[in-house]
Structure formats: C-alpha cells, structure tokens
XYZ file of C-alpha atoms in Angstrom:
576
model
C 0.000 0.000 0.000
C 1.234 3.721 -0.671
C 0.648 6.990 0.484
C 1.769 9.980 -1.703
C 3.682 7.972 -3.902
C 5.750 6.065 -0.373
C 4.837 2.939 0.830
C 2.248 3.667 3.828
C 4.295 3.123 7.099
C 1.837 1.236 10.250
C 2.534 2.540 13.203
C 4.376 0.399 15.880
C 3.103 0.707 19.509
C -0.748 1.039 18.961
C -3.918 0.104 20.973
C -3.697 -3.294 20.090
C 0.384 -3.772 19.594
C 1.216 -2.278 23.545
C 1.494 -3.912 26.718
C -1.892 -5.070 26.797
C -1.211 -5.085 30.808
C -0.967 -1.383 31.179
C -4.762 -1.135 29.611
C -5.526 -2.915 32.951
C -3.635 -0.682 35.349
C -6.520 2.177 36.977
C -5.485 4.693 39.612
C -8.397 7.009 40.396
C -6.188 9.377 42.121
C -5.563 10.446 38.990
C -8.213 8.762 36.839
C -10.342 10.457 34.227
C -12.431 13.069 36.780
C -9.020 14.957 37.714
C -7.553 14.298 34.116
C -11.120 16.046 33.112
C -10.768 18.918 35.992
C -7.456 19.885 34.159
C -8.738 20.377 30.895
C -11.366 22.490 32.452
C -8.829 24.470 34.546
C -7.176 24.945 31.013
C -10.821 26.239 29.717
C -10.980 28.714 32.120
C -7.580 29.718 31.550
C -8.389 30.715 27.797
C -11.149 32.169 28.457
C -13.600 29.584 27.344
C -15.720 30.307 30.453
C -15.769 33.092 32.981
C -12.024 34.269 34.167
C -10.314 32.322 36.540
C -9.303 34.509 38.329
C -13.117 35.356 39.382
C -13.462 32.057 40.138
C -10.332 32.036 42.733
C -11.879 35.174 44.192
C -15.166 33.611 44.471
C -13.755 30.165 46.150
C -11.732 32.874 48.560
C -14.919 33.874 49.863
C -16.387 30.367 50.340
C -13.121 29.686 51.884
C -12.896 31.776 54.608
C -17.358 31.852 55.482
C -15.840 27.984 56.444
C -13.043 29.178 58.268
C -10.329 27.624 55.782
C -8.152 28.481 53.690
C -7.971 27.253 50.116
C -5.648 24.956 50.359
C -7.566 21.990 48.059
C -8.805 24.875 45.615
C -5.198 25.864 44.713
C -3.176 22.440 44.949
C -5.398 21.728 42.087
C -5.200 24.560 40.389
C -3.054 27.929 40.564
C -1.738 29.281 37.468
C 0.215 32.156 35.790
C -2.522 35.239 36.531
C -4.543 33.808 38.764
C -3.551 35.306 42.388
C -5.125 38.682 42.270
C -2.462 39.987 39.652
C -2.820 42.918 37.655
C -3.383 43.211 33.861
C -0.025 44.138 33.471
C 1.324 41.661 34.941
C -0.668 38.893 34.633
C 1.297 37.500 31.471
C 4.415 38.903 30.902
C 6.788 36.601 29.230
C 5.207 33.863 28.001
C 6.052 30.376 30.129
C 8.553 31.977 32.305
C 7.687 33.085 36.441
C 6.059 36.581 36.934
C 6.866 38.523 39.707
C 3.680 39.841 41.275
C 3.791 42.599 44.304
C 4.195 45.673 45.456
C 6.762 47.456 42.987
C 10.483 47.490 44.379
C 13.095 50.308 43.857
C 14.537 49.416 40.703
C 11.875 47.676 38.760
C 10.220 47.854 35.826
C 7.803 45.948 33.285
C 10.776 46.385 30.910
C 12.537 43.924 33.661
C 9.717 41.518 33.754
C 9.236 41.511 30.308
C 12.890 40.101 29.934
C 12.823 37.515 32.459
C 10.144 37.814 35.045
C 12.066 38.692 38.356
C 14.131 41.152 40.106
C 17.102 41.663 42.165
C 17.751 40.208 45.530
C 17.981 43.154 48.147
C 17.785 43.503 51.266
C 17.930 40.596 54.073
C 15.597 37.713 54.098
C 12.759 37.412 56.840
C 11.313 33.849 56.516
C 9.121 34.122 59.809
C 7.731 38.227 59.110
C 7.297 37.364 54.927
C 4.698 34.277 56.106
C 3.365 36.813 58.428
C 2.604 39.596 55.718
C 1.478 36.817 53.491
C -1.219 35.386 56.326
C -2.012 38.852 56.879
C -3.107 39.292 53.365
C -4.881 35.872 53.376
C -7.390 37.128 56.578
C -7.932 40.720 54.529
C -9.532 38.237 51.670
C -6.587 38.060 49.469
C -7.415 40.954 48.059
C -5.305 42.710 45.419
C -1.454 41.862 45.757
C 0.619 39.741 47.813
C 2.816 41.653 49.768
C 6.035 42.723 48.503
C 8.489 40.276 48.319
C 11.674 41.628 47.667
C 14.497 40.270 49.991
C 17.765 38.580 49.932
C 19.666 35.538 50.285
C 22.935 37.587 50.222
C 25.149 39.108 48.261
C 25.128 36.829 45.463
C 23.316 38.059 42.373
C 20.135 35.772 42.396
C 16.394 36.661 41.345
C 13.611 35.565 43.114
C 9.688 35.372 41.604
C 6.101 34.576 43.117
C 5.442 31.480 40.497
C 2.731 29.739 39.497
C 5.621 27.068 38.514
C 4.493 24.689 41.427
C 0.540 23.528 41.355
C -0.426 24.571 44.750
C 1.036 28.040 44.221
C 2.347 28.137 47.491
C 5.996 28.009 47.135
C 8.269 31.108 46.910
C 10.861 30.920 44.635
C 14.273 31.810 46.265
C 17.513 31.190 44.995
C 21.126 31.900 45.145
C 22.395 27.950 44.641
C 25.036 27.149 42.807
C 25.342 24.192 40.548
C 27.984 22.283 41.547
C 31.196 23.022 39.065
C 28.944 25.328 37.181
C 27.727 28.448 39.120
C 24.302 28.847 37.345
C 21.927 30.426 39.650
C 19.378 27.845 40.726
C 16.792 31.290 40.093
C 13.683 29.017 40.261
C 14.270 26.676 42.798
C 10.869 26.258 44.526
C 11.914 24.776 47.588
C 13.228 27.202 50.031
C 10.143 29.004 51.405
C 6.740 27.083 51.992
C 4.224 30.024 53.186
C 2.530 29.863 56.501
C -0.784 30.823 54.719
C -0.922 27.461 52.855
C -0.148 25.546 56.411
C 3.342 24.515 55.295
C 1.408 22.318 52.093
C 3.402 20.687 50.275
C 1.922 19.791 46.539
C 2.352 17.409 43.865
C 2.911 18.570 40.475
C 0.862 17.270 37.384
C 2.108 14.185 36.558
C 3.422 15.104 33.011
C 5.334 17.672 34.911
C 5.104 21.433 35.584
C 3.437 22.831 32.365
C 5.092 26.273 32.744
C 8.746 23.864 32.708
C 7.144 21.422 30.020
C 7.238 25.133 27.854
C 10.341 25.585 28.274
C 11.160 22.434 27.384
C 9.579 22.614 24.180
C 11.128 26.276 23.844
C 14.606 24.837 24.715
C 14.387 22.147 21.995
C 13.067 24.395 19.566
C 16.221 26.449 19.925
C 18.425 23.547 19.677
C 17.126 22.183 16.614
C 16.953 25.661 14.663
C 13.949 26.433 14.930
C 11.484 23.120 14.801
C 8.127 22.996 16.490
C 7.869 21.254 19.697
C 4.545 20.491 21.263
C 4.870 20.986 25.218
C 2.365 17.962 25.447
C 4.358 16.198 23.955
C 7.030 16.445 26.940
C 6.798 14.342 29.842
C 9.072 15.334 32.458
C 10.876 12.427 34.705
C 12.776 11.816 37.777
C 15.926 11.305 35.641
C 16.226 9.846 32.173
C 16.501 6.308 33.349
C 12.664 6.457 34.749
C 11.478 7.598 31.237
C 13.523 5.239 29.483
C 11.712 2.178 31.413
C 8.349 3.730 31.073
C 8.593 3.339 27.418
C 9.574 0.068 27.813
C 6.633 -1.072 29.767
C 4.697 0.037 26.508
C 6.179 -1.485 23.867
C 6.610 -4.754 25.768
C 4.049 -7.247 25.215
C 3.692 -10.859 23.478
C 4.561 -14.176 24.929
C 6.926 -16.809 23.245
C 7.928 -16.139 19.636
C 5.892 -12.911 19.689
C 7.650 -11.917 22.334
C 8.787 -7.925 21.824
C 12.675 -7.508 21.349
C 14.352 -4.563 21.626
C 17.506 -3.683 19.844
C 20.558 -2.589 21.995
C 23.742 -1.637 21.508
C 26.881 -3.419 22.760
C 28.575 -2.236 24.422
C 25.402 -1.023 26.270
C 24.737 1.303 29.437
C 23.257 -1.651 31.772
C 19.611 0.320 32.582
C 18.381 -1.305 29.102
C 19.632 -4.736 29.555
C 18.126 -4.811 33.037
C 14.968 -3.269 32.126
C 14.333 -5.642 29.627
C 15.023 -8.478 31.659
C 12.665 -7.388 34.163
C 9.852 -6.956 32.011
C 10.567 -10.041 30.127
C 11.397 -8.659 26.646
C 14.012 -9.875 24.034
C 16.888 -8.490 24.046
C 18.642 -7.923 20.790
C 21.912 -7.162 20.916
C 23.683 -4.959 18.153
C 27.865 -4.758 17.879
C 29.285 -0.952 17.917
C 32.791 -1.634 15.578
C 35.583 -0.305 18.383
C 38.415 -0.950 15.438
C 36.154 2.139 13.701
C 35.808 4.119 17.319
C 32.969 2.482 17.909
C 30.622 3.673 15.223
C 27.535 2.093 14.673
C 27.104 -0.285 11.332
C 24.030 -0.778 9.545
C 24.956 -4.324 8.072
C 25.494 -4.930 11.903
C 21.796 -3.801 12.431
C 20.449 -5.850 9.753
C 22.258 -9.022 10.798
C 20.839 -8.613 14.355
C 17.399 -7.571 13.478
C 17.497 -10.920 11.141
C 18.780 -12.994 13.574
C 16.024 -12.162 16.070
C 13.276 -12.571 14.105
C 13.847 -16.023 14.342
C 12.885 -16.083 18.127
C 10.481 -12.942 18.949
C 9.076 -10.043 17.376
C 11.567 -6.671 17.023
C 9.911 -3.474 17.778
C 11.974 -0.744 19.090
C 15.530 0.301 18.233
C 17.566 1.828 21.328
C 20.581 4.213 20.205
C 22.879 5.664 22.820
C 24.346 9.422 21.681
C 26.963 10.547 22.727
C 27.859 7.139 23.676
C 28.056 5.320 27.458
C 30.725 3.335 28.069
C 32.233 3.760 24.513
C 32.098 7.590 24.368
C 31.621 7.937 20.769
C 29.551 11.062 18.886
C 27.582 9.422 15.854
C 28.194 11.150 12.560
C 24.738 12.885 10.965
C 24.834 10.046 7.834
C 24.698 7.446 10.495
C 21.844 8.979 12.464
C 20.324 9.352 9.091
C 20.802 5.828 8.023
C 19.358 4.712 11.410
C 16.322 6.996 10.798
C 15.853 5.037 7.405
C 16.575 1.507 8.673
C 13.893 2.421 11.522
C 11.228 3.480 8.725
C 12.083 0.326 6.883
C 11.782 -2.690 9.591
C 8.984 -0.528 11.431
C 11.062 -0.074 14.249
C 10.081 2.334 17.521
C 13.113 4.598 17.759
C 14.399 5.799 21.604
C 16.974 8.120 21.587
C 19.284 8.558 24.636
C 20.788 11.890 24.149
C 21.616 12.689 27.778
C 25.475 13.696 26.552
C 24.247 15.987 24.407
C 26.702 18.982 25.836
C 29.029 16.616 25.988
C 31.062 16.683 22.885
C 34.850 16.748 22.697
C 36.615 15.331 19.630
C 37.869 17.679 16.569
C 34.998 17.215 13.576
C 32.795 16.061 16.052
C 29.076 17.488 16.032
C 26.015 16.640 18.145
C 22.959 15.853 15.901
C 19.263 15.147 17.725
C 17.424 12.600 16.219
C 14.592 14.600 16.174
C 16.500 17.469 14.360
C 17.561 15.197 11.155
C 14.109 13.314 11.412
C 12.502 15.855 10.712
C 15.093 17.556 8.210
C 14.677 14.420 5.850
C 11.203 15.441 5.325
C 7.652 14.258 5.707
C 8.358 10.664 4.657
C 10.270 9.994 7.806
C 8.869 13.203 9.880
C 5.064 12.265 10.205
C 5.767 8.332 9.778
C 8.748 7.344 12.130
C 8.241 7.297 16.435
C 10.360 8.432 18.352
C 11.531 8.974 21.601
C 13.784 10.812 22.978
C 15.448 11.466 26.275
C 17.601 14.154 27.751
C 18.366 14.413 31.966
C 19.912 16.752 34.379
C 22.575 14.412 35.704
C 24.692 14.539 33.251
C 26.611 17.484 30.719
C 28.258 19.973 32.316
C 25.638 20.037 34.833
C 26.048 17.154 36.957
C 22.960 17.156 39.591
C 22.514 13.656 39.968
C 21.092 14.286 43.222
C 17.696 15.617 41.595
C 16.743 13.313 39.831
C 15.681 15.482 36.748
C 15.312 14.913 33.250
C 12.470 15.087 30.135
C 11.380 12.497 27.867
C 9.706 14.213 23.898
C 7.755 11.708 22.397
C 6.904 11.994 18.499
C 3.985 10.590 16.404
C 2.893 8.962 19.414
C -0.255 7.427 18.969
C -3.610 9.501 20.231
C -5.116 6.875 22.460
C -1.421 5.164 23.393
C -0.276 8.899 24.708
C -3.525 8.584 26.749
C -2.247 5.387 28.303
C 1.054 6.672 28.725
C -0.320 9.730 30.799
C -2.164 7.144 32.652
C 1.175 4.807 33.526
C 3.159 7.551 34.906
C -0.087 9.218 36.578
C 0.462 5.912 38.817
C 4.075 7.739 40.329
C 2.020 10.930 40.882
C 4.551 13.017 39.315
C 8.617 13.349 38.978
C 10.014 15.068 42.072
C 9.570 18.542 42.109
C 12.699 19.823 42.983
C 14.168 18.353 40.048
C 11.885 19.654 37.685
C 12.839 23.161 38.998
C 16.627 22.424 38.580
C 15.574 21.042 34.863
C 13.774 24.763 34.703
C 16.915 26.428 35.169
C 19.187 24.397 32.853
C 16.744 24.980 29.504
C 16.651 28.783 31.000
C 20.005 29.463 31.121
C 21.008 33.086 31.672
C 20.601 34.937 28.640
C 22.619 38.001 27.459
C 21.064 40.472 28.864
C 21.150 39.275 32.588
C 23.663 39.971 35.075
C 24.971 36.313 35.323
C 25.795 35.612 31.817
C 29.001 35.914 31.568
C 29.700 34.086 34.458
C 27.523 31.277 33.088
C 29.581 31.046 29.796
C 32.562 31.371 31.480
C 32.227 28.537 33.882
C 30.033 26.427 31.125
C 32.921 26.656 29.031
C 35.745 25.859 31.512
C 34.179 22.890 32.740
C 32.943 21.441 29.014
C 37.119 22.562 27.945
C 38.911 20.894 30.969
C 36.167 17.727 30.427
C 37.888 17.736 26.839
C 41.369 17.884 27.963
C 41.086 15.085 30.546
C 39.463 13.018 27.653
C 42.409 13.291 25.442
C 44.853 12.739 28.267
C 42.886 9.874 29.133
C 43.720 8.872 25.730
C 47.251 9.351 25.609
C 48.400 7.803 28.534
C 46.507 4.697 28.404
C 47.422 4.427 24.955
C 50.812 4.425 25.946
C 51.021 0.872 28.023
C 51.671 -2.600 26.140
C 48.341 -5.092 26.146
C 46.389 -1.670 26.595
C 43.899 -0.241 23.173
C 41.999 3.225 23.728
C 39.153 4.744 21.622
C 39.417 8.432 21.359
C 36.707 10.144 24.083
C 34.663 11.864 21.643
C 31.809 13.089 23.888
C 29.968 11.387 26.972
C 32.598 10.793 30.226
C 34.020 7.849 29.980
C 36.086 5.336 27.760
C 36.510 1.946 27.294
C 39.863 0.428 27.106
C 40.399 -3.093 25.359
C 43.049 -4.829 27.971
C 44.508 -7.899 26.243
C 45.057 -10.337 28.760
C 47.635 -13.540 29.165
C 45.975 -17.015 28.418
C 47.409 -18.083 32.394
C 45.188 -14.946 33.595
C 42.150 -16.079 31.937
C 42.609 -19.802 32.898
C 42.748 -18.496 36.528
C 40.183 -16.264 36.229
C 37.931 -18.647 35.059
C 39.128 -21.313 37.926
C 37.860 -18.608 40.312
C 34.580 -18.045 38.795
C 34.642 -14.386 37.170
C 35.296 -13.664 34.112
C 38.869 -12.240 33.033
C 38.280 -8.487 33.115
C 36.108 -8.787 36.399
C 39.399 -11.074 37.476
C 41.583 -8.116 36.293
C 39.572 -5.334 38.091
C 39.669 -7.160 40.911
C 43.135 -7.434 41.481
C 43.094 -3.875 40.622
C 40.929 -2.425 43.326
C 42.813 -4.850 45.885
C 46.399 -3.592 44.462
C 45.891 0.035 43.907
C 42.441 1.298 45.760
C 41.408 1.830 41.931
C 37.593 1.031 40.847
C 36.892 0.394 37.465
C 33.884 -0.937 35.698
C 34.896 -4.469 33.961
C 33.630 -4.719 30.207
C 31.008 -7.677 30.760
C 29.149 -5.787 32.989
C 28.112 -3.400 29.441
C 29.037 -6.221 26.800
C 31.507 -6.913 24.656
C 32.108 -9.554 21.619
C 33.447 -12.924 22.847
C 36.912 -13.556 23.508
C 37.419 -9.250 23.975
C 37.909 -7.316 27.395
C 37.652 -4.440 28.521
C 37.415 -1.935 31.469
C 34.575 1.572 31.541
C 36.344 4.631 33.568
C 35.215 7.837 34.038
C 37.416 11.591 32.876
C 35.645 13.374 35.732
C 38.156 12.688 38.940
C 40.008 16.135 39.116
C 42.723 16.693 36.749
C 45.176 15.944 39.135
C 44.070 13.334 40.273
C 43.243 11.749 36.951
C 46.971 11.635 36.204
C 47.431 9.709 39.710
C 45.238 6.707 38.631
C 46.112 6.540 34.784
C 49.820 6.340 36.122
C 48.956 3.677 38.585
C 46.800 1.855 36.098
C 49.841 1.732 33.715
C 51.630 0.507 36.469
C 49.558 -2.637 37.785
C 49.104 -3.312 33.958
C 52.706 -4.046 33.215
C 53.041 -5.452 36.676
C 49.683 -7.892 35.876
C 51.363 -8.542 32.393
C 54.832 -9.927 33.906
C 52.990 -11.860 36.348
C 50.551 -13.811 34.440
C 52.928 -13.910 31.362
C-alpha cells in the first residue's frame, strides 16, 4: 500500500500492539475526573468560560465563610494570573515566572518583560514574609501579595512569586550554585513554603510542571533551529533512566515467539539490559565496531534484526548518543541511516541523548534525532516514532542528586499517549525539585542578565577541561603494552580493550569471574582503583575491557592513569 507515492508506514506501539497489561492498570487518584478537571482548569484559563481569576476570588470567599483556607482549591489549580495579579502583569513573558507585588526600587515591566524577576535586596525574613502573606490571606486576598523583595545575600540571584508549582504556594528563592557550574538555581521552589498554605506541600501534574514542560519545548526548539515542539508532547521524569523504562513497559508485550525484542547496543549502558530483563522482553543485541571508534554499522543492524526474528518479534531500536561506556559522537549520515533503517523494519526509535553537551573530539558534532528526522522530510517526519530522552545528571551540569530529566515523544499514537499519561499518573509526578533544577538548565542566563558571563565562562571551563582530561585519558593509556583506547569523543568515559595472558584467563575462570572482572579485581585490591569491567556493558566474545570515568580532578586523573599503567605491566609480567 502507498501513500503519496511512499509505501504507507503502520505505526508500531498502537492500541492493540502495547502492553496489553498497562490497559488494565486504573489509579483514580488520577483517573479520568481529575484528568477532566485539568482540561477544564485549562478552559478557564483561555477564556472559554468566565475568568479564573473570578473564580479564585469567588472560592476565597467560600473559603474563609468555612473558616479555611484554600488549600484543596489551589493544589489543584493555581496558574500564571490567577492570584489577584494585575493586567499588566498577569502575562508577561510567556512560560517563564512573573513577579507579582508591590513594585520594588529598581523595577520595571521592561525587567519583567525580559525575564520575570528582580534583584535580591535587602535581608531575608522567613518568619515576618509568612506573616505579611497570612495577613493578606485574613484581609480576603485581596489585590497583591505583599512585597516580596528580599535577599539571600550578596550573590546576584532573582527571586519570583510562580505559578511554577501547582499549589502556588511556594516562593521561589535562589542563590544555589550548581555544583562546578555556578548557574543560579533562580527558580528553585523549595526554600520558602508560606505559613498561609499551612506549610502544604503539593504534587505537580504528573506530566510535569506545564510552565517547565514550555520551556522544554522552547529549549528544543532552539536547539534544533527552529522546529516545532509540542509541550504535550514532553513528559518530564525523575531522571532519564525512569522515562527510558516507562517506554519500555509500553512497547513490551507478546509471549513466546511474539515476544517484543528490543535492539541494543553493545557495548550497552546496563539500565536497558536490566529493564528488559525485568519486564521479560528480548533483548537484541547490536555490535558498535571499536576498530572504527565504535561507530555504529548498519549491516550490523540488519544481521541482528534478522537474527532475532527467528525467536520474537523486534519493535523498538535503542541508540545511545553521545555514547556510554564507549564515548563515541555518531556522525549525521549514520543517524540518518538509522532513521531510514527504523522506517524500513517498522522499528520504535528511543533516543538517549543525555550527553548531548558533551562533545569533545575535533569534527565532532552533536545531531538530535529529532532534528535530522525531521530535516529528511515528511516521509520519515510524520511516519517514524520516536523517543527521545535528555536528563539533568549529566553534561556539564552534573545534579545527579535531583533526579531530573524530560522524555519528547513523536507521532505517538492519540489513544497510546492517553495510556502513557495514565502509567506515569500511577508515580504521581517526577520530584519537584528536580523539575525546577531542569527549569533552570533549559533557562540558562541569557545576554542580557547579570549572570551571563559568568555562566559562559564557567560552562565553558568545565565542558574545555572535560575535553582535555578526555584526550589525556587517551594518551596515557594508549601508551602501556596489552592496553587499546578509543578516542573520548563526547559522553565521560572510555573503554579500554586490555589484552590479557591465556594463564590470567585460565585463573580467572578457575575462580569463577570472568577475566576483566578477574583483572579489576586485582586492581581495586592492588591500587584502591575502581573500574567498571567490560562484561558488565558487553563486549564480543573472547574481547575485554574496562569503563572509567574523565571526571576525577585533573590531578588526580593523572594519579590513577599512572597507577593503572603501572599494575598493567606489573599484571602482564605476572601472568605472562
């Protein structure tokens, strides 16, 4: 069958292709009467019924005849414009936090209109701010909260009333610093909870913040020149890794030979392997070619996809860019001929572009999948899926801690993006915290605000000395017998092939492990070093290797490559 003159493409996780046991999963905490409350709250926001704001002011009154405060009305619904702001305030810059208040020396709509907040000044008074904000509450909430202009200290933060968090009732402080970076965690909605709320504590939607899922969409659209992204079309996550499984649990489904596989590269970051194990999938495993830095093959893809036919059904093809352990950038052609392979063997595509900041290599360029899907034109743009999957633990941020990150799905099916809202409804929503730190890194300080340069400076010292540890990491290794490095094009790591003496493997193998777990071993016990051994990721038979990381200190990084070099030429004499 054809379509415009190209052969009509089926889509591959549908109604009847997904995990027929998420269609059972119900969770009426947030089942269809909240999911329907939202798209009301929505209605009211555009004006489709009376202003919302009247109907805050109205609930107000109810509120306090009962002697409460709206606590419910608000954790399920306060929003940009909706806390007695004036008109002109009560939208400046679209999807970013508005500062609402008594004017401060110093500020202007101009201000707002470029980013939403003001200076710090002054000196912070948690216990007389909830005071002035309870105050306001018992007058009716009437016109504006009360000014809220104070400081953490010296530093040069911003601070905004936000509608960022769904109970409203968070003011955003911040003077952080990332660590290694110095961005100014501006938005972090965790410092002050006001008195007036009774110290509430919200979830967010489960999809995430939908002022952050905008800039989400706003931050991809900017790094892929320019192409639309739908914010509901973001799902925000506690970390890449939860989204990544999430999509699993979709696409799994089938029993013996229709049993779904999934397509993984090896070497592989272990979440995928594990994930699929634990949900009972087929894992089909796909050979990066190290002698060609580890660059991913199409024959290679063929031959696997082949192979597994034979045994279960493939469905979804996993790519890893920049590359963990193997720390290779994939070219454009080959992200182009994956695109095409994908279209060919109807094949789900997941993208994990979490190193996306992280590229080092001369000649090396990041590409997005999404960017060159859609720059190959309609044929692959409105047939192929994709998903794709970014996080805040990684780059040259580095807040594992968090636990933030964003998954974009495209061409998603209607009713499957239903069922997807529903599965990750069940987790209530990704910690909120993290989704503020995700705020900050797509809202990076732009040129016209006081922390720019900084920002640059340190984003660009800590990307430059991450490329200078990779190529010394590359050097030095490179430099003992029995001992094979990749170049580190992006990502943080690299992994070594260690050719080992027959008598080590023979004893290795007497002892249970495998040779490189053998050879790590003796490491760790010798030296104090911990490295990764190369079965834990995969690796062809009869090949070992070792994953380490280029983020210990500079310094210190020359400590343990010279005392790596060392044991090796020691462990070579020995077993020799």
């Amino acid at each position: 069958m054809t379509e415009n003159g190209c052969e009509y493409r089926e889509r591959v996780l549908t109604m009847d292709t997904m995990n027929p046991n998420i269609k059972r999963v119900e969770y009426a905490v947030r089942g269809p009467i909240v999911q329907r409350a939202v798209q009301i709250e929505r209605e009211l926001k555009m004006g489709v019924n009376k202003p919302f704001t009247e109907v805050i002011k109205a609930n107000i009154g109810d509120c306090h005849a009962m002697g409460q405060k709206p606590i419910t009305f608000f954790r399920q619904g306060c929003r940009r414009g909706s806390l007695g702001v004036g008109s002109r305030r009560s939208d400046v810059r679209r999807g970013r936090s508005i500062t609402v208040g008594s004017s401060c020396p110093g500020e202007d709509d101009s201000q707002l209109a470029r980013g939403g907040s003001m200076p710090l000044r002054g000196e912070i008074d948690p216990e007389g701010l909830m005071g002035d904000a309870d105050e306001w509450w018992q007058e009716g909430g009437q016109g504006s909260p009360p000014c809220l202009c104070s400081s953490l200290g010296d530093a040069a933060g911003m601070h905004t009333w936000s509608d960022s968090h769904i109970s409203g009732s968070t003011v955003m402080l911040g003077t952080h610093i990332l660590n290694g970076v110095g961005l100014w965690l501006r938005r972090l909605e965790v410092c002050v909870v006001l008195k007036l709320f009774d110290s509430d504590r919200a979830y967010s939607t489960s999809q995430g913040i939908e002022m952050i899922r905008q800039d989400v969409a706003r931050y991809i659209e900017r790094r892929d020149g320019g192409i639309a992204c739908d914010p509901d079309n973001i799902y925000l996550s506690t970390g890449a890794s939860d989204a990544i499984v999430t999509m699993l649990k979709l696409l799994v489904s089938g029993e013996g030979m229709s049993r779904t596989g999934v397509m993984i590269s090896i070497p592989q970051y272990p979440l995928y392997s594990a994930a699929l194990a634990e949900l009972g999938a087929v894992q089909i495993s796909y050979y990066l070619d190290e002698d060609n830095c580890w660059s991913l093959d199409i024959n290679e893809l063929r031959r696997a996809l082949q192979e597994a036919k034979k045994h279960c059904i493939p469905r979804a093809l996993c790519i890893i860019n920049p590359g963990n352990p193997t720390g290779q950038v994939q070219s454009r052609q080959c992200i182009e001929d994956v695109i095409r392979f994908a279209a060919t063997e109807n094949l789900f595509l997941m993208a994990d572009e979490v190193y996306q900041d992280n590229v080092y290599a001369d000649g090396c360029k990041f590409h997005s999948f999404k960017k060159v899907l859609f720059e190959m034109g309609p044929e692959y743009s409105e047939k192929v899926e994709l998903a794709s999957f970014h996080s805040t633990s990684k780059c040259y941020m580095g807040e594992c801690g968090f636990r933030g990150g964003y998954m974009e799905v495209v061409n998603l099916d209607p009713e499957v993006k239903v069922q997807l809202t529903k599965l990750v409804s069940v987790r209530l929503c990704p910690p909120v915290p993290g989704q503020a730190l995700l705020d900050v890194v797509v809202n990076p300080p732009q040129p016209d605000e006081p922390s720019y340069d900084t920002f640059i400076k340190e984003r660009s010292e800590t990307l430059a000395t991450l490329a200078e540890k990779a190529n010394m990491t590359q050097e030095i290794l490179n430099q003992v017998p029995g001992i094979k490095c990749n170049p580190v094009q992006g990502a943080m790591y690299t992994f070594p092939r260690i050719n080992l003496p027959p008598k080590a493997i023979l004893e290795a193998k007497e002892k249970g492990q495998s040779p490189d777990m053998f050879y790590c071993m003796k490491l760790l016990e010798e030296k104090g070093i911990c490295l990764v051994p190369g079965s834990g990721f995969g690796q062809r038979d009869g090949t070992y290797h070792f994953r380490m990381t280029i983020l210990p200190p500079k310094e210190k990084l020359k400590i343990v490559l010279a005392k790596i070099k060392e044991f090796h030429q020691h462990f070579m004499d020995q077993y020799s």
